[in-house]
Short mmCIF file of C-alpha atoms in Angstrom, two decimals:
data_model
loop_
_atom_site.label_atom_id
_atom_site.label_comp_id
_atom_site.label_asym_id
_atom_site.label_seq_id
_atom_site.Cartn_x
_atom_site.Cartn_y
_atom_site.Cartn_z
CA MET A 1036 0.44 -6.28 15.52
CA TYR A 1037 -3.10 -4.58 14.72
CA ASN A 1038 -5.87 -6.20 15.41
CA LYS A 1039 -9.11 -7.21 13.68
CA PHE A 1040 -10.59 -3.87 14.82
CA ILE A 1041 -7.60 -1.67 13.26
CA LEU A 1042 -8.17 -3.40 10.27
CA SER A 1043 -11.75 -3.31 9.83
CA VAL A 1044 -11.64 0.97 10.41
CA TYR A 1045 -8.55 0.73 7.83
CA THR A 1046 -10.48 -0.79 5.46
CA MET A 1047 -13.93 1.00 5.54
CA GLY A 1048 -11.70 4.14 5.18
CA ALA A 1049 -10.14 2.69 2.40
CA ILE A 1050 -14.01 2.40 0.61
CA LEU A 1051 -15.19 5.43 1.94
CA CYS A 1052 -11.85 7.30 0.39
CA SER A 1053 -12.36 5.37 -2.97
CA LEU A 1054 -16.03 6.87 -3.04
CA LEU A 1055 -15.29 10.15 -2.23
CA ILE A 1056 -12.54 10.77 -4.82
CA ARG A 1057 -12.51 10.14 -8.40
CA THR A 1058 -10.02 8.52 -9.17
CA PRO A 1059 -8.53 8.41 -12.96
CA PRO A 1060 -10.11 5.31 -14.58
CA ARG A 1061 -6.73 3.21 -14.84
CA LEU A 1062 -7.09 3.38 -11.10
CA THR A 1063 -10.26 2.17 -10.47
CA LEU A 1064 -8.36 -1.03 -9.77
CA GLU A 1065 -6.35 -1.12 -7.08
CA SER A 1066 -3.08 -2.45 -6.33
CA GLN A 1067 -1.86 -6.34 -6.42
CA TYR A 1068 -4.20 -8.56 -4.09
CA ASN A 1069 -6.62 -5.59 -4.27
CA LEU A 1070 -4.70 -3.81 -1.67
CA PRO A 1071 -5.48 -0.21 -0.70
CA LEU A 1072 -4.14 2.11 -2.28
CA PRO A 1073 -1.45 4.26 0.00
CA ARG A 1074 -3.12 8.00 0.21
CA THR A 1075 -0.26 9.72 -2.03
CA ILE A 1076 0.37 7.42 -5.42
CA HIS A 1077 2.85 9.79 -7.20
CA LYS A 1078 5.10 11.91 -5.00
CA THR A 1079 7.73 14.56 -6.26
CA LEU A 1080 11.13 15.45 -4.72
CA SER A 1081 10.83 19.18 -5.71
CA ARG A 1082 14.36 21.25 -5.64
CA ASP A 1083 14.30 22.38 -1.82
CA ILE A 1084 14.73 18.28 -0.92
CA ILE A 1085 17.27 18.08 -2.98
CA GLN A 1086 19.10 21.07 -3.49
CA GLY A 1087 22.73 20.64 -2.28
CA LYS A 1088 22.16 17.24 -2.35
CA ARG A 1089 23.51 14.42 -4.01
CA VAL A 1090 21.09 11.67 -5.66
CA PHE A 1091 21.82 8.24 -5.88
CA VAL A 1092 19.09 5.53 -6.54
CA VAL A 1093 19.65 1.90 -5.99
CA GLY A 1094 18.47 -1.14 -6.78
CA ASP A 1095 16.61 -4.32 -5.35
CA ILE A 1096 17.91 -4.75 -1.94
CA HIS A 1097 15.66 -7.65 -0.70
CA GLY A 1098 16.97 -7.98 2.59
CA CYS A 1099 20.51 -7.93 1.93
CA TYR A 1100 21.44 -4.84 4.87
CA ASP A 1101 25.12 -5.32 4.68
CA GLU A 1102 25.09 -5.17 1.28
CA PHE A 1103 23.17 -2.04 1.06
CA ILE A 1104 25.49 -0.23 3.85
CA GLU A 1105 28.24 -1.47 2.13
CA LEU A 1106 27.28 0.39 -0.92
CA VAL A 1107 25.92 3.30 0.88
CA LYS A 1108 29.50 3.83 2.30
CA VAL A 1109 30.95 3.24 -1.56
CA ALA A 1110 28.51 5.72 -2.66
CA ASP A 1111 29.41 7.86 0.09
CA ALA A 1112 33.42 7.92 -0.27
CA ASN A 1113 33.08 9.04 -4.10
CA VAL A 1114 31.26 12.66 -3.09
CA ASP A 1115 32.45 15.98 -1.92
CA LYS A 1116 32.29 15.88 2.03
CA LYS A 1117 30.27 19.11 2.04
CA GLU A 1118 27.26 17.25 0.06
CA ASP A 1119 25.04 14.82 1.88
CA ILE A 1120 23.68 11.66 0.14
CA LEU A 1121 19.88 11.75 -0.67
CA ILE A 1122 19.21 7.67 -1.34
CA ILE A 1123 15.74 6.79 -3.25
CA SER A 1124 15.21 2.54 -3.43
CA VAL A 1125 13.74 1.52 -5.98
CA GLY A 1126 11.22 -1.20 -4.13
CA ASP A 1127 11.67 -4.71 -3.08
CA ALA A 1128 14.01 -3.35 -0.25
CA ILE A 1129 12.89 -6.30 1.74
CA ASN A 1130 12.06 -10.76 1.24
CA LYS A 1131 13.97 -13.66 0.24
CA GLY A 1132 17.29 -11.73 1.72
CA PRO A 1133 18.60 -12.49 5.87
CA LYS A 1134 17.93 -9.34 7.26
CA ASN A 1135 14.60 -7.60 6.16
CA ILE A 1136 13.40 -5.90 9.20
CA LYS A 1137 17.02 -4.10 9.41
CA VAL A 1138 16.49 -2.91 6.41
CA LEU A 1139 13.27 -1.43 7.12
CA ASP A 1140 14.89 -0.36 10.20
CA TYR A 1141 17.51 1.48 8.60
CA ILE A 1142 15.12 3.42 5.87
CA ILE A 1143 12.90 4.35 8.50
CA ALA A 1144 15.27 5.72 10.75
CA ARG A 1145 17.01 7.94 7.87
CA LYS A 1146 13.18 8.92 6.41
CA ASN A 1147 14.48 12.65 5.46
CA THR A 1148 17.45 11.26 3.58
CA ILE A 1149 16.48 7.65 2.15
CA PHE A 1150 13.04 7.15 0.03
CA MET A 1151 11.36 4.42 -1.12
CA VAL A 1152 8.96 3.26 -3.98
CA ARG A 1153 6.47 0.24 -3.34
CA GLY A 1154 7.95 -2.88 -5.06
CA ASN A 1155 5.55 -6.33 -5.48
CA HIS A 1156 7.19 -7.63 -2.29
CA GLU A 1157 6.23 -5.09 -0.21
CA ASP A 1158 2.65 -5.97 -1.70
CA GLY A 1159 3.31 -8.92 -0.65
CA LEU A 1160 3.73 -8.44 2.82
CA LEU A 1161 1.05 -6.34 3.37
CA HIS A 1162 -1.22 -9.00 1.68
CA GLU A 1163 0.22 -11.82 3.85
CA TYR A 1164 0.23 -9.71 7.26
CA TYR A 1165 -3.53 -9.05 6.23
CA LYS A 1166 -5.06 -11.94 5.86
CA HIS A 1167 -3.39 -13.36 8.60
CA ILE A 1168 -4.72 -10.30 10.52
CA ALA A 1169 -8.24 -10.90 9.36
CA ASN A 1170 -7.80 -14.95 9.66
CA ASP A 1171 -6.12 -16.24 12.58
CA SER A 1172 -5.64 -19.40 11.75
CA TYR A 1173 -4.31 -18.20 7.90
CA GLN A 1174 -0.90 -19.88 8.22
CA ILE A 1175 1.80 -17.68 6.80
CA ARG A 1176 4.05 -18.64 3.84
CA LYS A 1177 7.34 -19.91 4.54
CA LYS A 1178 8.93 -17.20 2.68
CA TRP A 1179 6.85 -14.70 4.94
CA GLN A 1180 7.62 -16.05 8.24
CA TRP A 1181 9.87 -13.33 9.10
CA ILE A 1182 6.78 -10.73 9.03
CA CYS A 1183 5.79 -11.98 12.94
CA ASP A 1184 7.81 -9.54 14.23
CA LEU A 1185 7.37 -6.86 12.54
CA LYS A 1186 5.72 -4.00 14.22
CA LYS A 1187 2.83 -1.30 13.45
CA GLU A 1188 5.48 1.32 12.56
CA HIS A 1189 6.99 -0.78 9.81
CA ILE A 1190 3.28 -1.64 8.59
CA GLU A 1191 2.72 2.15 8.10
CA PHE A 1192 5.49 2.46 6.63
CA ILE A 1193 4.96 0.20 3.83
CA SER A 1194 1.12 0.82 3.47
CA GLU A 1195 2.13 4.65 2.26
CA LEU A 1196 5.22 4.45 0.25
CA PRO A 1197 4.32 5.67 -3.11
CA TYR A 1198 4.40 4.26 -6.49
CA THR A 1199 6.45 6.58 -7.73
CA PHE A 1200 9.00 9.35 -7.31
CA SER A 1201 9.05 12.25 -9.77
CA ILE A 1202 12.32 14.47 -9.72
CA PRO A 1203 11.37 17.68 -11.98
CA ASP A 1204 14.43 19.18 -11.59
CA LEU A 1205 16.53 16.34 -13.01
CA ASN A 1206 13.92 15.05 -15.48
CA ALA A 1207 13.54 11.68 -13.72
CA ILE A 1208 10.82 9.17 -12.82
CA ILE A 1209 11.78 6.63 -10.11
CA VAL A 1210 9.42 3.41 -9.91
CA HIS A 1211 9.85 -0.68 -9.51
CA ALA A 1212 9.14 -2.39 -12.39
CA GLY A 1213 8.10 -0.14 -15.28
CA LEU A 1214 5.74 2.36 -17.26
CA VAL A 1215 3.24 1.98 -19.97
CA PRO A 1216 4.45 4.06 -23.07
CA GLY A 1217 1.94 6.98 -23.73
CA VAL A 1218 -0.14 6.47 -20.78
CA PRO A 1219 0.14 9.73 -18.52
CA LEU A 1220 2.17 9.21 -15.29
CA THR A 1221 -1.23 9.64 -13.50
CA GLU A 1222 -3.35 6.94 -15.49
CA GLN A 1223 -0.46 4.12 -14.96
CA HIS A 1224 -1.66 1.09 -13.24
CA PRO A 1225 -0.26 -0.20 -10.02
CA ILE A 1226 0.17 -3.47 -11.12
CA ASP A 1227 2.22 -2.60 -13.58
CA MET A 1228 4.21 -0.41 -11.97
CA THR A 1229 5.19 -3.42 -9.63
CA LEU A 1230 5.30 -6.05 -11.74
CA MET A 1231 5.52 -5.07 -15.65
CA ARG A 1232 8.56 -6.64 -17.45
CA ASN A 1233 7.18 -6.14 -21.02
CA ILE A 1234 4.36 -4.71 -22.82
CA ILE A 1235 1.78 -6.80 -25.00
CA ASP A 1236 -0.06 -5.01 -27.95
CA TYR A 1237 2.34 -1.90 -28.00
CA GLU A 1238 0.22 0.84 -30.25
CA GLY A 1239 -3.01 -1.21 -29.63
CA ILE A 1240 -6.08 -1.09 -28.52
CA ASN A 1241 -5.36 -3.94 -25.65
CA THR A 1242 -1.74 -2.09 -24.67
CA ARG A 1243 -0.77 -3.56 -20.94
CA GLY A 1244 1.65 -4.82 -19.08
CA THR A 1245 3.42 -8.10 -18.60
CA GLU A 1246 5.26 -10.04 -16.18
CA LYS A 1247 6.41 -12.35 -18.69
CA THR A 1248 9.80 -11.80 -20.72
CA LYS A 1249 8.90 -14.30 -23.68
CA GLN A 1250 6.00 -11.95 -24.29
CA GLY A 1251 5.76 -9.10 -26.17
CA MET A 1252 8.63 -6.20 -26.03
CA GLN A 1253 10.70 -4.97 -23.18
CA TRP A 1254 9.06 -1.77 -21.96
CA ALA A 1255 12.08 -0.28 -21.37
CA ARG A 1256 13.84 -0.16 -24.96
CA LEU A 1257 10.02 1.37 -25.32
CA TRP A 1258 10.55 4.34 -23.33
CA SER A 1259 11.09 7.22 -25.37
CA GLY A 1260 11.34 10.04 -22.45
CA PRO A 1261 11.37 12.66 -22.33
CA GLU A 1262 11.54 11.40 -18.50
CA HIS A 1263 14.42 9.32 -18.16
CA VAL A 1264 13.10 6.01 -15.74
CA TYR A 1265 14.84 4.60 -13.00
CA PHE A 1266 13.46 1.29 -11.95
CA GLY A 1267 13.94 -2.61 -10.48
CA HIS A 1268 12.37 -5.70 -10.51
CA ASP A 1269 13.69 -7.23 -13.53
CA ALA A 1270 16.76 -9.42 -12.05
CA ARG A 1271 17.08 -11.54 -15.40
CA ARG A 1272 17.97 -8.76 -17.55
CA ARG A 1273 20.46 -7.64 -14.97
CA LEU A 1274 21.64 -4.35 -15.44
CA GLN A 1275 19.32 -2.31 -18.17
CA GLN A 1276 20.86 0.83 -19.97
CA PHE A 1277 18.82 2.25 -22.98
CA LYS A 1278 18.35 6.56 -23.77
CA TYR A 1279 15.67 7.24 -21.69
CA THR A 1280 15.66 3.90 -18.65
CA THR A 1281 17.93 2.45 -16.78
CA GLY A 1282 17.27 -0.79 -14.79
CA LEU A 1283 19.05 -1.37 -11.96
CA ASP A 1284 17.98 -4.73 -10.62
CA THR A 1285 21.72 -6.73 -10.59
CA GLY A 1286 20.56 -10.13 -8.86
CA CYS A 1287 22.05 -9.18 -5.42
CA VAL A 1288 20.09 -11.76 -3.60
CA TYR A 1289 20.29 -14.69 -6.28
CA GLY A 1290 24.42 -13.51 -6.35
CA GLY A 1291 24.78 -11.03 -8.47
CA SER A 1292 25.26 -7.56 -7.04
CA LEU A 1293 23.64 -4.55 -5.61
CA THR A 1294 23.74 -1.62 -7.93
CA GLY A 1295 23.34 2.25 -7.40
CA VAL A 1296 23.82 5.12 -9.42
CA TYR A 1297 24.15 9.13 -9.09
CA LEU A 1298 21.87 10.95 -11.23
CA THR A 1299 23.53 14.14 -10.21
CA GLY A 1300 27.75 14.95 -10.98
CA SER A 1301 29.16 12.42 -12.55
CA GLN A 1302 26.49 10.11 -12.80
CA GLU A 1303 28.79 7.38 -11.79
CA MET A 1304 27.27 3.85 -10.91
CA PHE A 1305 28.82 1.57 -8.22
CA SER A 1306 28.26 -2.15 -7.35
CA VAL A 1307 29.01 -4.35 -4.56
CA LYS A 1308 28.80 -8.01 -4.11
CA PRO A 1309 27.21 -9.96 -2.07
CA LYS A 1310 28.59 -11.66 1.05
CA ASN A 1311 26.46 -15.07 0.02
CA VAL A 1312 24.01 -16.42 -2.47
CA TYR A 1313 21.05 -16.29 -0.79
CA GLN A 1314 18.41 -17.40 -3.60
CA PRO A 1315 18.84 -19.48 -6.04
CA VAL A 1316 19.52 -17.86 -8.90
CA GLN A 1317 16.81 -16.74 -11.65
#
């Protein structure tokens, strides 16, 4: 684990960057828990990266490593062997499930063929980790005890996860929770991108996202393109399919399924059942 000196350097660097770099007004607030933002908030997968590959987006894994590997094998078996799969995780790849570190190790080992955006559980991991580093007496919460076995490379990887991936050639954006309709991508707020399920006061002067599903309107129904947004986070609603949005969190960790969809070729969707119910159903 990092020592307190490394953490101090990291924090000072983030503060200096925030002073030197003028960011859009909606980004003046940092991510959930006021964590430092990654160096690149929005990344683009250009033509040279996706060319000749089948792009496959996977819903919330939540530490369900065995199911993740099974889904990758199922998807791989349904493509031309001459093509490679490029996998994109919608975030929340860790926590709640049984094999979180194995999931991270697999994704990091395949860094050129698996990409991942930052979700609220990645934010939660960093929050617990840095609190513990800053204060040795801080007791890591029970559900986060597994992070005691993390290595430096895990923290560095998670700290630099972007909030979105854009794929111009496929007219697609991948984000964890959602995007506020009508707001430019560069002005989307990190908390909305990791936590939002609904929109409050849509088309009003106080338009904002909310985690709650009983307030406001479902953002995914309101998104009118032109890009198609693939997202996760909303296991309560399970699979969501609208004209310009696809929600892929089908609640694997709760006994639902792990789902992925191809953005190229046949655009088929595949799901696998979990080996167990790892968490009470939401």
